[in-house]
């Protein structure tokens, strides 16, 4: 299973763009990269998932270089409500593989300041 | 989107009692469900993988006789903490997955267990 490394914490100000980078040097060919957000005392919430290049949805963008050994979650114009822990996960989401499971790393604790 | 519920949301019990936590997929059938435990300020730790109709697969270090998992239907998995002790106090989170597709796991809201 690919291990991920993220910064433990980050601070930002409202209205700024935040980029959180995750390293996953041992990513396998079939692995996808998925990011989750977690607020205190709540279950994680899906943000975005990608395999290569760039993925964008209504809340974030995910940048994945050609070697896929890292990825960057980009949150445009953050607000105070984006203060949360962000987890980068790597794995094969095709559950037919029979061996799929999520191993959570430390996550990045983002604090958005006014 | 897919919704996963957990019941109860929080429970307080005396040491030595057993507690059952339910995890339900409300609008889809989940062939696989996962159970996690999370201590304060820490990451989620996978406890076990539960497949409908078969025995759960436990992660190393997780006592299968203490944390009983039953996945009796495609929409329900239960985690029973037997003979709970204060060190079992934690935030328990389940997730559900739909087999055969590229799909993320859908997480429940979590259950806060406090053992006195």
mmCIF file of C-alpha atoms in Angstrom:
data_model
loop_
_atom_site.group_PDB
_atom_site.id
_atom_site.type_symbol
_atom_site.label_atom_id
_atom_site.label_comp_id
_atom_site.label_asym_id
_atom_site.label_seq_id
_atom_site.Cartn_x
_atom_site.Cartn_y
_atom_site.Cartn_z
ATOM 1 C CA UNK A 1 0.000 0.000 0.000
ATOM 2 C CA UNK A 2 1.319 3.409 -0.958
ATOM 3 C CA UNK A 3 2.291 5.592 1.966
ATOM 4 C CA UNK A 4 1.499 9.271 1.821
ATOM 5 C CA UNK A 5 3.315 12.223 3.333
ATOM 6 C CA UNK A 6 1.689 15.585 3.906
ATOM 7 C CA UNK A 7 2.571 18.693 5.903
ATOM 8 C CA UNK A 8 1.177 18.380 9.411
ATOM 9 C CA UNK A 9 -0.369 21.835 9.434
ATOM 10 C CA UNK A 10 -0.851 24.994 7.382
ATOM 11 C CA UNK A 11 -2.214 28.443 8.076
ATOM 12 C CA UNK A 12 -3.845 30.691 5.522
ATOM 13 C CA UNK A 13 -5.957 33.808 5.364
ATOM 14 C CA UNK A 14 -9.442 34.173 4.034
ATOM 15 C CA UNK A 15 -9.606 34.713 0.302
ATOM 16 C CA UNK A 16 -6.237 33.143 -0.430
ATOM 17 C CA UNK A 17 -5.586 30.082 -2.547
ATOM 18 C CA UNK A 18 -4.286 27.136 -0.560
ATOM 19 C CA UNK A 19 -2.189 24.368 -2.040
ATOM 20 C CA UNK A 20 -1.564 21.197 -0.069
ATOM 21 C CA UNK A 21 0.966 18.792 -1.514
ATOM 22 C CA UNK A 22 1.044 15.082 -0.847
ATOM 23 C CA UNK A 23 3.942 12.760 -1.609
ATOM 24 C CA UNK A 24 3.261 9.157 -2.609
ATOM 25 C CA UNK A 25 6.481 7.768 -4.028
ATOM 26 C CA UNK A 26 5.304 4.161 -4.111
ATOM 27 C CA UNK A 27 2.038 4.716 -5.936
ATOM 28 C CA UNK A 28 1.008 1.716 -8.032
ATOM 29 C CA UNK A 29 -0.195 1.719 -11.617
ATOM 30 C CA UNK A 30 -3.833 1.146 -10.678
ATOM 31 C CA UNK A 31 -3.907 3.566 -7.759
ATOM 32 C CA UNK A 32 -6.039 6.670 -7.755
ATOM 33 C CA UNK A 33 -5.460 9.719 -5.557
ATOM 34 C CA UNK A 34 -8.345 10.846 -3.404
ATOM 35 C CA UNK A 35 -8.659 13.778 -1.029
ATOM 36 C CA UNK A 36 -10.995 13.993 1.920
ATOM 37 C CA UNK A 37 -11.926 16.790 4.303
ATOM 38 C CA UNK A 38 -12.770 16.187 7.935
ATOM 39 C CA UNK A 39 -14.296 18.560 10.466
ATOM 40 C CA UNK A 40 -14.076 17.789 14.194
ATOM 41 C CA UNK A 41 -16.388 14.989 15.325
ATOM 42 C CA UNK A 42 -17.589 14.284 11.796
ATOM 43 C CA UNK A 43 -16.816 11.623 9.235
ATOM 44 C CA UNK A 44 -14.519 12.503 6.319
ATOM 45 C CA UNK A 45 -16.114 14.103 3.294
ATOM 46 C CA UNK A 46 -15.001 13.399 -0.278
ATOM 47 C CA UNK A 47 -13.425 16.371 -2.033
ATOM 48 C CA UNK A 48 -11.865 15.168 -5.262
ATOM 49 C CA UNK A 49 -10.312 12.155 -6.949
ATOM 50 C CA UNK A 50 -7.927 11.823 -9.865
ATOM 51 C CA UNK A 51 -5.534 9.555 -11.702
ATOM 52 C CA UNK A 52 -3.337 11.896 -13.703
ATOM 53 C CA UNK A 53 -2.916 15.487 -14.949
ATOM 54 C CA UNK A 54 -5.597 17.798 -13.612
ATOM 55 C CA UNK A 55 -9.056 17.356 -12.205
ATOM 56 C CA UNK A 56 -11.351 20.202 -11.248
ATOM 57 C CA UNK A 57 -14.738 20.288 -9.580
ATOM 58 C CA UNK A 58 -16.841 22.944 -7.923
ATOM 59 C CA UNK A 59 -14.788 23.010 -4.735
ATOM 60 C CA UNK A 60 -11.179 22.163 -5.626
ATOM 61 C CA UNK A 61 -8.588 21.249 -8.209
ATOM 62 C CA UNK A 62 -6.184 18.353 -8.114
ATOM 63 C CA UNK A 63 -2.860 18.530 -9.910
ATOM 64 C CA UNK A 64 -0.962 15.316 -10.592
ATOM 65 C CA UNK A 65 2.415 15.390 -12.381
ATOM 66 C CA UNK A 66 3.366 12.841 -14.992
ATOM 67 C CA UNK A 67 5.304 10.606 -12.593
ATOM 68 C CA UNK A 68 2.316 10.589 -10.164
ATOM 69 C CA UNK A 69 4.652 10.514 -7.176
ATOM 70 C CA UNK A 70 2.958 13.532 -5.700
ATOM 71 C CA UNK A 71 -0.254 15.486 -5.987
ATOM 72 C CA UNK A 72 -1.455 18.929 -5.002
ATOM 73 C CA UNK A 73 -4.884 19.836 -3.744
ATOM 74 C CA UNK A 74 -5.752 23.425 -4.568
ATOM 75 C CA UNK A 75 -8.516 25.232 -2.694
ATOM 76 C CA UNK A 76 -9.375 28.568 -4.321
ATOM 77 C CA UNK A 77 -10.232 31.538 -2.104
ATOM 78 C CA UNK A 78 -10.581 29.734 1.206
ATOM 79 C CA UNK A 79 -12.974 30.874 3.897
ATOM 80 C CA UNK A 80 -13.078 30.323 7.649
ATOM 81 C CA UNK A 81 -15.338 27.317 7.088
ATOM 82 C CA UNK A 82 -12.553 25.541 5.212
ATOM 83 C CA UNK A 83 -10.664 25.105 8.485
ATOM 84 C CA UNK A 84 -10.404 21.324 8.713
ATOM 85 C CA UNK A 85 -8.076 18.375 8.333
ATOM 86 C CA UNK A 86 -7.357 17.296 4.768
ATOM 87 C CA UNK A 87 -6.332 13.746 3.986
ATOM 88 C CA UNK A 88 -4.598 12.474 0.866
ATOM 89 C CA UNK A 89 -5.296 8.819 0.145
ATOM 90 C CA UNK A 90 -3.864 6.522 -2.487
ATOM 91 C CA UNK A 91 -5.386 3.253 -3.585
ATOM 92 C CA UNK A 92 -7.174 1.321 -6.246
ATOM 93 C CA UNK A 93 -10.859 2.277 -5.885
ATOM 94 C CA UNK A 94 -12.046 -0.665 -7.910
ATOM 95 C CA UNK A 95 -13.351 -2.801 -5.129
ATOM 96 C CA UNK A 96 -13.381 -5.809 -7.367
ATOM 97 C CA UNK A 97 -9.667 -5.949 -6.753
ATOM 98 C CA UNK A 98 -10.474 -7.533 -3.418
ATOM 99 C CA UNK A 99 -7.610 -5.912 -1.619
ATOM 100 C CA UNK A 100 -8.691 -2.333 -1.609
ATOM 101 C CA UNK A 101 -8.694 -0.386 1.591
ATOM 102 C CA UNK A 102 -7.884 3.121 2.701
ATOM 103 C CA UNK A 103 -4.942 3.770 4.952
ATOM 104 C CA UNK A 104 -5.114 7.272 6.336
ATOM 105 C CA UNK A 105 -1.934 9.246 6.864
ATOM 106 C CA UNK A 106 -1.521 12.084 9.309
ATOM 107 C CA UNK A 107 -3.460 14.568 7.201
ATOM 108 C CA UNK A 108 -2.899 18.311 7.005
ATOM 109 C CA UNK A 109 -4.565 20.528 9.570
ATOM 110 C CA UNK A 110 -5.533 23.707 7.709
ATOM 111 C CA UNK A 111 -6.385 26.763 9.732
ATOM 112 C CA UNK A 112 -7.933 29.683 7.909
ATOM 113 C CA UNK A 113 -7.506 33.010 9.649
ATOM 114 C CA UNK A 114 -9.665 36.089 9.283
ATOM 115 C CA UNK B 1 -25.077 11.530 -3.401
ATOM 116 C CA UNK B 2 -24.741 8.351 -1.400
ATOM 117 C CA UNK B 3 -25.582 8.660 2.278
ATOM 118 C CA UNK B 4 -24.285 6.569 5.146
ATOM 119 C CA UNK B 5 -25.799 6.830 8.591
ATOM 120 C CA UNK B 6 -24.602 5.651 11.975
ATOM 121 C CA UNK B 7 -26.548 4.984 15.129
ATOM 122 C CA UNK B 8 -26.156 6.039 17.825
ATOM 123 C CA UNK B 9 -24.275 9.278 17.284
ATOM 124 C CA UNK B 10 -22.930 9.140 20.805
ATOM 125 C CA UNK B 11 -23.101 6.619 23.621
ATOM 126 C CA UNK B 12 -21.923 6.551 27.197
ATOM 127 C CA UNK B 13 -21.662 3.221 28.943
ATOM 128 C CA UNK B 14 -20.221 1.628 32.030
ATOM 129 C CA UNK B 15 -17.049 -0.410 31.929
ATOM 130 C CA UNK B 16 -17.735 -4.060 31.193
ATOM 131 C CA UNK B 17 -20.848 -3.557 29.106
ATOM 132 C CA UNK B 18 -21.194 -4.185 25.376
ATOM 133 C CA UNK B 19 -22.128 -1.531 22.872
ATOM 134 C CA UNK B 20 -23.498 -2.016 19.368
ATOM 135 C CA UNK B 21 -23.010 0.579 16.644
ATOM 136 C CA UNK B 22 -24.986 0.402 13.416
ATOM 137 C CA UNK B 23 -23.835 1.576 10.012
ATOM 138 C CA UNK B 24 -26.380 1.860 7.217
ATOM 139 C CA UNK B 25 -26.106 2.778 3.561
ATOM 140 C CA UNK B 26 -29.360 4.629 2.949
ATOM 141 C CA UNK B 27 -29.630 4.855 -0.828
ATOM 142 C CA UNK B 28 -27.277 2.249 -2.214
ATOM 143 C CA UNK B 29 -26.221 -1.305 -1.617
ATOM 144 C CA UNK B 30 -22.801 -1.629 -0.060
ATOM 145 C CA UNK B 31 -21.055 -4.915 -0.578
ATOM 146 C CA UNK B 32 -18.111 -3.655 1.441
ATOM 147 C CA UNK B 33 -18.086 -1.590 4.609
ATOM 148 C CA UNK B 34 -15.131 -0.404 6.621
ATOM 149 C CA UNK B 35 -14.802 0.410 10.307
ATOM 150 C CA UNK B 36 -12.353 3.007 11.594
ATOM 151 C CA UNK B 37 -11.395 4.307 15.001
ATOM 152 C CA UNK B 38 -10.126 7.802 15.638
ATOM 153 C CA UNK B 39 -8.614 9.125 18.848
ATOM 154 C CA UNK B 40 -8.505 12.879 19.550
ATOM 155 C CA UNK B 41 -6.138 14.830 17.300
ATOM 156 C CA UNK B 42 -5.184 11.650 15.476
ATOM 157 C CA UNK B 43 -5.879 10.194 12.070
ATOM 158 C CA UNK B 44 -8.409 7.501 11.267
ATOM 159 C CA UNK B 45 -7.189 3.985 11.894
ATOM 160 C CA UNK B 46 -8.726 1.190 9.865
ATOM 161 C CA UNK B 47 -9.992 -1.567 12.137
ATOM 162 C CA UNK B 48 -11.617 -3.999 9.744
ATOM 163 C CA UNK B 49 -13.128 -4.573 6.334
ATOM 164 C CA UNK B 50 -16.603 -6.054 6.289
ATOM 165 C CA UNK B 51 -18.020 -7.867 3.283
ATOM 166 C CA UNK B 52 -21.683 -8.802 3.119
ATOM 167 C CA UNK B 53 -22.275 -12.423 3.909
ATOM 168 C CA UNK B 54 -18.733 -13.250 4.939
ATOM 169 C CA UNK B 55 -16.427 -12.810 7.893
ATOM 170 C CA UNK B 56 -14.766 -9.481 8.431
ATOM 171 C CA UNK B 57 -11.076 -9.010 7.795
ATOM 172 C CA UNK B 58 -9.382 -7.397 10.751
ATOM 173 C CA UNK B 59 -6.280 -5.242 10.661
ATOM 174 C CA UNK B 60 -3.238 -6.302 12.598
ATOM 175 C CA UNK B 61 -3.556 -5.545 16.279
ATOM 176 C CA UNK B 62 -7.354 -5.358 16.314
ATOM 177 C CA UNK B 63 -8.949 -8.009 18.512
ATOM 178 C CA UNK B 64 -11.677 -9.758 16.562
ATOM 179 C CA UNK B 65 -13.265 -11.166 19.716
ATOM 180 C CA UNK B 66 -13.546 -7.712 21.223
ATOM 181 C CA UNK B 67 -14.773 -5.879 18.149
ATOM 182 C CA UNK B 68 -17.464 -8.062 16.617
ATOM 183 C CA UNK B 69 -18.524 -7.117 13.117
ATOM 184 C CA UNK B 70 -21.638 -8.375 11.380
ATOM 185 C CA UNK B 71 -22.512 -7.438 7.795
ATOM 186 C CA UNK B 72 -25.782 -9.283 7.473
ATOM 187 C CA UNK B 73 -27.284 -7.308 4.607
ATOM 188 C CA UNK B 74 -26.207 -5.057 1.765
ATOM 189 C CA UNK B 75 -27.253 -1.975 3.704
ATOM 190 C CA UNK B 76 -26.296 -2.752 7.287
ATOM 191 C CA UNK B 77 -23.104 -3.507 9.163
ATOM 192 C CA UNK B 78 -22.796 -3.537 12.928
ATOM 193 C CA UNK B 79 -19.813 -3.158 15.214
ATOM 194 C CA UNK B 80 -20.162 -4.484 18.750
ATOM 195 C CA UNK B 81 -17.591 -3.442 21.306
ATOM 196 C CA UNK B 82 -17.701 -6.229 23.854
ATOM 197 C CA UNK B 83 -16.802 -5.727 27.509
ATOM 198 C CA UNK B 84 -15.903 -2.126 26.858
ATOM 199 C CA UNK B 85 -13.235 -0.426 28.922
ATOM 200 C CA UNK B 86 -12.242 3.243 29.218
ATOM 201 C CA UNK B 87 -9.413 2.758 26.718
ATOM 202 C CA UNK B 88 -12.033 1.833 24.111
ATOM 203 C CA UNK B 89 -13.429 5.347 24.330
ATOM 204 C CA UNK B 90 -13.015 6.773 20.860
ATOM 205 C CA UNK B 91 -14.743 8.062 17.749
ATOM 206 C CA UNK B 92 -15.864 5.159 15.576
ATOM 207 C CA UNK B 93 -16.522 5.829 11.902
ATOM 208 C CA UNK B 94 -17.852 3.504 9.240
ATOM 209 C CA UNK B 95 -17.733 3.831 5.491
ATOM 210 C CA UNK B 96 -19.455 2.011 2.684
ATOM 211 C CA UNK B 97 -18.359 1.217 -0.835
ATOM 212 C CA UNK B 98 -20.113 0.064 -3.969
ATOM 213 C CA UNK B 99 -18.330 -2.829 -5.585
ATOM 214 C CA UNK B 100 -17.422 -2.984 -9.216
ATOM 215 C CA UNK B 101 -17.007 0.688 -9.959
ATOM 216 C CA UNK B 102 -14.558 3.501 -9.595
ATOM 217 C CA UNK B 103 -16.087 4.995 -6.532
ATOM 218 C CA UNK B 104 -15.026 6.703 -3.392
ATOM 219 C CA UNK B 105 -15.896 5.445 0.039
ATOM 220 C CA UNK B 106 -18.862 7.159 1.646
ATOM 221 C CA UNK B 107 -18.307 7.878 5.308
ATOM 222 C CA UNK B 108 -20.829 7.914 8.106
ATOM 223 C CA UNK B 109 -21.031 10.776 10.619
ATOM 224 C CA UNK B 110 -19.287 8.783 13.328
ATOM 225 C CA UNK B 111 -20.205 7.506 16.798
ATOM 226 C CA UNK B 112 -18.620 8.930 19.923
ATOM 227 C CA UNK B 113 -18.179 6.170 22.511
ATOM 228 C CA UNK B 114 -17.362 7.082 26.084
ATOM 229 C CA UNK B 115 -16.739 4.272 28.552
ATOM 230 C CA UNK B 116 -16.851 5.265 32.188
#
